[in-house]
Coordinates of C-alpha atoms and ligand atoms in Angstrom, one line a residue:
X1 CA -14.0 5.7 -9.5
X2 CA -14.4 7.8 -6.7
X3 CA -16.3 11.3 -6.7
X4 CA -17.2 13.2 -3.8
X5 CA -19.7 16.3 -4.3
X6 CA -20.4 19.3 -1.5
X7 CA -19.4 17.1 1.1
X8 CA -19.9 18.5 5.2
X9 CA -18.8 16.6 8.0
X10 CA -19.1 18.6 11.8
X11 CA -18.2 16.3 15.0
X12 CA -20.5 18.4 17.6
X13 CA -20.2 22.1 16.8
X14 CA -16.9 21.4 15.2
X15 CA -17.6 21.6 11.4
X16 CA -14.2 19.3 10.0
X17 CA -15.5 19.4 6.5
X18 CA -17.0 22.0 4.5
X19 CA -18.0 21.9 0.4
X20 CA -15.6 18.8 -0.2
X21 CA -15.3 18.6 -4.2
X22 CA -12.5 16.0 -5.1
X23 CA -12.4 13.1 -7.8
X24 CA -10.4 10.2 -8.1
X25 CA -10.0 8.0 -11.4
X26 CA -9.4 4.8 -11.7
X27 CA -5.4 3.6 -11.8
X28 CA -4.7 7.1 -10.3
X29 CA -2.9 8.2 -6.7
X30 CA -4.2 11.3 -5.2
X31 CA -2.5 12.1 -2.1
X32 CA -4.1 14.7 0.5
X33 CA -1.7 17.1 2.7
X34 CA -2.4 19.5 5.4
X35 CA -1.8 20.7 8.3
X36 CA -2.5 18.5 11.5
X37 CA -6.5 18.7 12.2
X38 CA -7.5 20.3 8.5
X39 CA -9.5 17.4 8.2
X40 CA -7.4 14.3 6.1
X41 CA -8.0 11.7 8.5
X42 CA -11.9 12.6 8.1
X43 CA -12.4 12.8 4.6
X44 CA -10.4 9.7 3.8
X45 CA -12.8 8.0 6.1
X46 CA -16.1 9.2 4.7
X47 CA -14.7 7.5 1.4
X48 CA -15.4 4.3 2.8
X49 CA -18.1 4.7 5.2
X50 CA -16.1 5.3 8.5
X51 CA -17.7 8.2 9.2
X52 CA -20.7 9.2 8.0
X53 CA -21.2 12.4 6.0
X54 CA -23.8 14.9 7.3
X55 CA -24.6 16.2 3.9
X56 CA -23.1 15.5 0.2
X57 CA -22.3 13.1 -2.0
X58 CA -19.9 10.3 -2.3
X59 CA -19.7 8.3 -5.4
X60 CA -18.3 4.8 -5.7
X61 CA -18.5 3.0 -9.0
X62 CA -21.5 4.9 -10.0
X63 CA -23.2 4.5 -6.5
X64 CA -24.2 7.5 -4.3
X65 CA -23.0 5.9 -1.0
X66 CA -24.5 8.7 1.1
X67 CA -28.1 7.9 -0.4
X68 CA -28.6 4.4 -0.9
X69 CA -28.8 1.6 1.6
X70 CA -24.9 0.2 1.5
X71 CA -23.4 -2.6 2.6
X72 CA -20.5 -1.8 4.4
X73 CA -18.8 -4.6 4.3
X74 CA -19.4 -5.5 0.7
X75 CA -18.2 -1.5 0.4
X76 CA -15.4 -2.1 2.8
X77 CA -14.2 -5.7 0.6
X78 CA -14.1 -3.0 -2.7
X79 CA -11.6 -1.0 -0.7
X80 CA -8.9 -1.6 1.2
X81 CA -7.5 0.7 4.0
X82 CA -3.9 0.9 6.2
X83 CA -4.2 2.6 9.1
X84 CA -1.4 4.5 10.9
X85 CA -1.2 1.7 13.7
X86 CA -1.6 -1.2 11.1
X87 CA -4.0 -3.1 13.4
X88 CA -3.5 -6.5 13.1
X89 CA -4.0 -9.4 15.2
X90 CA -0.6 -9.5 17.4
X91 CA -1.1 -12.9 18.6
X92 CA -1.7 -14.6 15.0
X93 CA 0.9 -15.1 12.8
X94 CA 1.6 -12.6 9.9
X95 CA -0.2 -15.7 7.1
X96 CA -2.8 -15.8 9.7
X97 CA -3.4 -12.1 10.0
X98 CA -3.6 -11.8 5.9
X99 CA -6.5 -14.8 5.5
X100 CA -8.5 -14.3 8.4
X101 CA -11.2 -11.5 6.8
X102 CA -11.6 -11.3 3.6
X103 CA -14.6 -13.5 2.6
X104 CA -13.6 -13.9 -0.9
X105 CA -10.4 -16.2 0.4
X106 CA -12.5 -17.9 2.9
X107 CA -14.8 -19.0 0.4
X108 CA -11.6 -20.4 -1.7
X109 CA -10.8 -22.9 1.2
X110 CA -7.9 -22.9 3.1
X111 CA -5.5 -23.9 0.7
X112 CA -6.3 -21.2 -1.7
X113 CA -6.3 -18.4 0.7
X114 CA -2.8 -18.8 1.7
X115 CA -1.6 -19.5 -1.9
X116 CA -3.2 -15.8 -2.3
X117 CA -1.9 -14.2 0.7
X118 CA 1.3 -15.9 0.1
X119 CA 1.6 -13.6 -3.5
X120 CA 0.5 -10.5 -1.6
X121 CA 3.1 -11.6 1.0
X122 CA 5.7 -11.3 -2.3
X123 CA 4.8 -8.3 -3.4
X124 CA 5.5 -6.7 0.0
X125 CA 8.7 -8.7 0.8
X126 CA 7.7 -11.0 3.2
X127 CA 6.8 -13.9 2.2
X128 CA 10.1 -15.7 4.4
X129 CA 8.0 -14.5 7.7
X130 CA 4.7 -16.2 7.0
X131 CA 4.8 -18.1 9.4
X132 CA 6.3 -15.6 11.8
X133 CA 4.5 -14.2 14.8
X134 CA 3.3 -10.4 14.0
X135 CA 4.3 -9.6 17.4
X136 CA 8.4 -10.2 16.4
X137 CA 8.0 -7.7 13.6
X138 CA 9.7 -4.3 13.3
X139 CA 6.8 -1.7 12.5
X140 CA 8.1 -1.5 9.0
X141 CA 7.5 -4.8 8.4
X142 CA 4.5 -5.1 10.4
X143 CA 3.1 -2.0 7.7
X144 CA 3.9 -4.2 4.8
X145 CA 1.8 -7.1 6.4
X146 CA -1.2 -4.3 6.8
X147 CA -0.7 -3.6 2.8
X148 CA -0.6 -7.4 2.1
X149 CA -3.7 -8.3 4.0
X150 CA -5.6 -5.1 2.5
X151 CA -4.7 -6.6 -0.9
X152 CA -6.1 -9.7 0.0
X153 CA -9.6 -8.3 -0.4
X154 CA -8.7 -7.5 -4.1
X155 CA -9.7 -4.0 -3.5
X156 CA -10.3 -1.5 -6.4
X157 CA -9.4 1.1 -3.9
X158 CA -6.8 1.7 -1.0
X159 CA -6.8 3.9 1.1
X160 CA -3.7 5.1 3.0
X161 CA -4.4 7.1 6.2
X162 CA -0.4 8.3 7.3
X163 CA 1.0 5.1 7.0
X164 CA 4.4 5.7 7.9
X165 CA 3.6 8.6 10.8
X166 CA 4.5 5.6 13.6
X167 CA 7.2 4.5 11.8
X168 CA 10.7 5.1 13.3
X169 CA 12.5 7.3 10.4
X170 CA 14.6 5.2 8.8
X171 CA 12.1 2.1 8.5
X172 CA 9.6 4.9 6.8
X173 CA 11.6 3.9 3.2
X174 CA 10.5 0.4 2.9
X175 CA 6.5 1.1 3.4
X176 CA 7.0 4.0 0.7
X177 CA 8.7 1.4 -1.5
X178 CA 5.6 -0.7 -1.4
X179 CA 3.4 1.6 -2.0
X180 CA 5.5 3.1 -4.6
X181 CA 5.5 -0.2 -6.4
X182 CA 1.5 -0.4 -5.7
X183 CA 1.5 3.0 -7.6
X184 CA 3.3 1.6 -10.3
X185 CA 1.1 -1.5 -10.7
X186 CA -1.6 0.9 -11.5
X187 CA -3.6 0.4 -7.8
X188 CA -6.1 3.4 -7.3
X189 CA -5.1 4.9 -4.0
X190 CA -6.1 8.2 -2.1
X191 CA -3.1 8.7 0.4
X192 CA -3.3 10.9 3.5
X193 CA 0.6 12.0 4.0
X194 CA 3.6 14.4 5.7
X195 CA 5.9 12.9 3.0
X196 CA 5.8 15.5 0.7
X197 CA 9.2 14.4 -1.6
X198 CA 6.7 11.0 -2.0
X199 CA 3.9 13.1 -2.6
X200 CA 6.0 14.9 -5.3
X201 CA 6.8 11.8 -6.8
X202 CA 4.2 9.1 -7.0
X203 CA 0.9 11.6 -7.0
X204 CA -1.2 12.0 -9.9
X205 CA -2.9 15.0 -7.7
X206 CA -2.1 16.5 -4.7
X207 CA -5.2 18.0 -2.6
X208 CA -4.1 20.7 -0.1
X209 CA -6.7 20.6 2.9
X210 CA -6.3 23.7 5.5
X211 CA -9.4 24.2 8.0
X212 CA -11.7 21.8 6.7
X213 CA -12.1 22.4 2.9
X214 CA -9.8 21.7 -0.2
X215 CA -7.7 24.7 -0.4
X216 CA -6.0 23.5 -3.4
X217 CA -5.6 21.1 -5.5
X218 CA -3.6 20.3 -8.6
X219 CA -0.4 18.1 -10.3
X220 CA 1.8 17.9 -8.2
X221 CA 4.0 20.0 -10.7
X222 CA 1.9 22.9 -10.2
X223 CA 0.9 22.6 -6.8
X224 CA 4.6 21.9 -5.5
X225 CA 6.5 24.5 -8.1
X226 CA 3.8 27.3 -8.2
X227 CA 1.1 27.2 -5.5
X228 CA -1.4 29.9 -6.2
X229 CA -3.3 30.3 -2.5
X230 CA -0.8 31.9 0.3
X231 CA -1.9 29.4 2.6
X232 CA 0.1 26.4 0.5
X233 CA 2.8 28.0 0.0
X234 CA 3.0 29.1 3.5
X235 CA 2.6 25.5 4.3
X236 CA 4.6 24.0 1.9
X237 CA 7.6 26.7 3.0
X238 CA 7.7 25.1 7.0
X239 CA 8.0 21.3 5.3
X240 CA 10.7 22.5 3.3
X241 CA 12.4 24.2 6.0
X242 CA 12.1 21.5 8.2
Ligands
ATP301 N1 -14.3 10.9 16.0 C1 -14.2 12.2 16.3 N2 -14.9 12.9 17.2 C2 -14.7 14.2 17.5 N3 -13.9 15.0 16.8 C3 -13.1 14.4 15.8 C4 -13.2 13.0 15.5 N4 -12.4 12.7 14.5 C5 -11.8 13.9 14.2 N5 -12.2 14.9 15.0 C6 -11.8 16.3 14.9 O1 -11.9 16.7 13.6 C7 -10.8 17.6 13.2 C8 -10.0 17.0 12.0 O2 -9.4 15.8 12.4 P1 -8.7 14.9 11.3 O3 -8.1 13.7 12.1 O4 -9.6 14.6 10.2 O5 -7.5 15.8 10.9 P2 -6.1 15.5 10.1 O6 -5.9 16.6 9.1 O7 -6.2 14.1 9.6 O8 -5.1 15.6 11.3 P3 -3.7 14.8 11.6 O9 -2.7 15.2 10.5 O10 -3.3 15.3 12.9 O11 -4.1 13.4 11.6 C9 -10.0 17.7 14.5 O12 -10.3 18.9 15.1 C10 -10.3 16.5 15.3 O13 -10.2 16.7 16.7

């Protein structure tokens, strides 16, 4: 679904990304890990046209997105994306917040759109706060609504960039549970994480990212159980000791 080929990305004189070789299949999780500033947060984005590559390729359905004249925002519809801070709309209500972009719903009529965002609402547990105010969520719950209104677009794709890094710790379990279930449900999902027991559990691959290239990549059997590059295990050795 997704393939990205010699990818480079530099903000300034600071090259981020450097020969970026990755694939992602349909109905598969790849999650990326790395230190803070390898790059994640970047590469995720160039998947969907946040930030623009300086040279490579990125492939989406068949579609060289660095090449041809895109659409954004038809791109964007194709692939939904949570953000750390969940940015929604804090003065709408959480129903509100779910139908307001995706064109697809609008074009259903009012009705419609909620009846969708209403199952979305389901499958992240809150379908009792519909009609509640964003603003009197906890930021667990306030993630879930970010998943729910992502889903609304009917995405191919999500992308998850640290999703539960604001998150107070003992909140962080429901949002994994989502996106466990998500997983499970067979959504195709690139996921930029510090969880590394999730990692562990729900990733088809895991990509290991240290100073702007892939240093690693592999099953998370492998990668987790018998890194081969110094630099993961060195990594992977301070998460496990804290
Ligand atoms: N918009 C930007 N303008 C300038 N520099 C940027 C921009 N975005 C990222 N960078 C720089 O690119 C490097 C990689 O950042 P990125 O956010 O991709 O790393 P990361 O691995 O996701 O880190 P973290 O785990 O802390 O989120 C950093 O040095 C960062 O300062």
């Amino acid at each position: 679904m997704v393939r990205i080929e010699g990818l480079r990305k530099s903000f300034g004189d600071n090259v981020v990304l450097r020969d970026i070789d990755f694939e992602v299949m349909a109905g598969q999780v790849v999650t990326i890990i790395g230190a803070s500033g390898s790059g994640k947060s970047t590469l995720l984005r160039c998947i969907n046209l946040l930030e623009t590559p300086d040279a490579g390729h990125v492939w989406f359905h068949g579609s060289d997105l660095a090449a041809e004249r895109v659409d954004v925002n038809r791109l964007r519809e194709k692939i939904g994306m949570v953000f750390q801070g969940f940015n929604l709309f804090n003065n709408m209500n959480v129903l509100d917040n779910c139908t307001l972009a995706p064109v697809t719903l609008k074009k259903a009529g009012k009705a419609e759109a909620e009846r969708v965002a209403l199952g979305h609402l389901e499958t992240v547990g809150l379908a009792d706060f519909a009609r509640a105010d964003v603003n009197t969520l906890s930021g667990g719950q306030k993630q879930r609504v970010a998943i729910a209104r992502a889903l609304c677009m009917n995405p191919d794709l999500m992308l998850f960039d640290e999703p539960t890094s604001a998150l107070d710790p003992e909140i962080v379990g429901e949002v994994l549970e989502v996106m466990r279930d998500l997983a499970a449900r067979g959504m195709t999902m690139v996921v930029v994480t510090h969880e590394m027991a999730f990692a562990k559990e729900v990733s088809d691959q895991v990509v290991f990212m240290d100073q702007g290239v892939i240093a690693e990549q592999g099953t998370p059997a492998k990668l987790f159980s018998a890194p081969e590059q110094p630099r993961t295990r060195e990594f992977l050795s301070r998460y496990l000791e804290g």
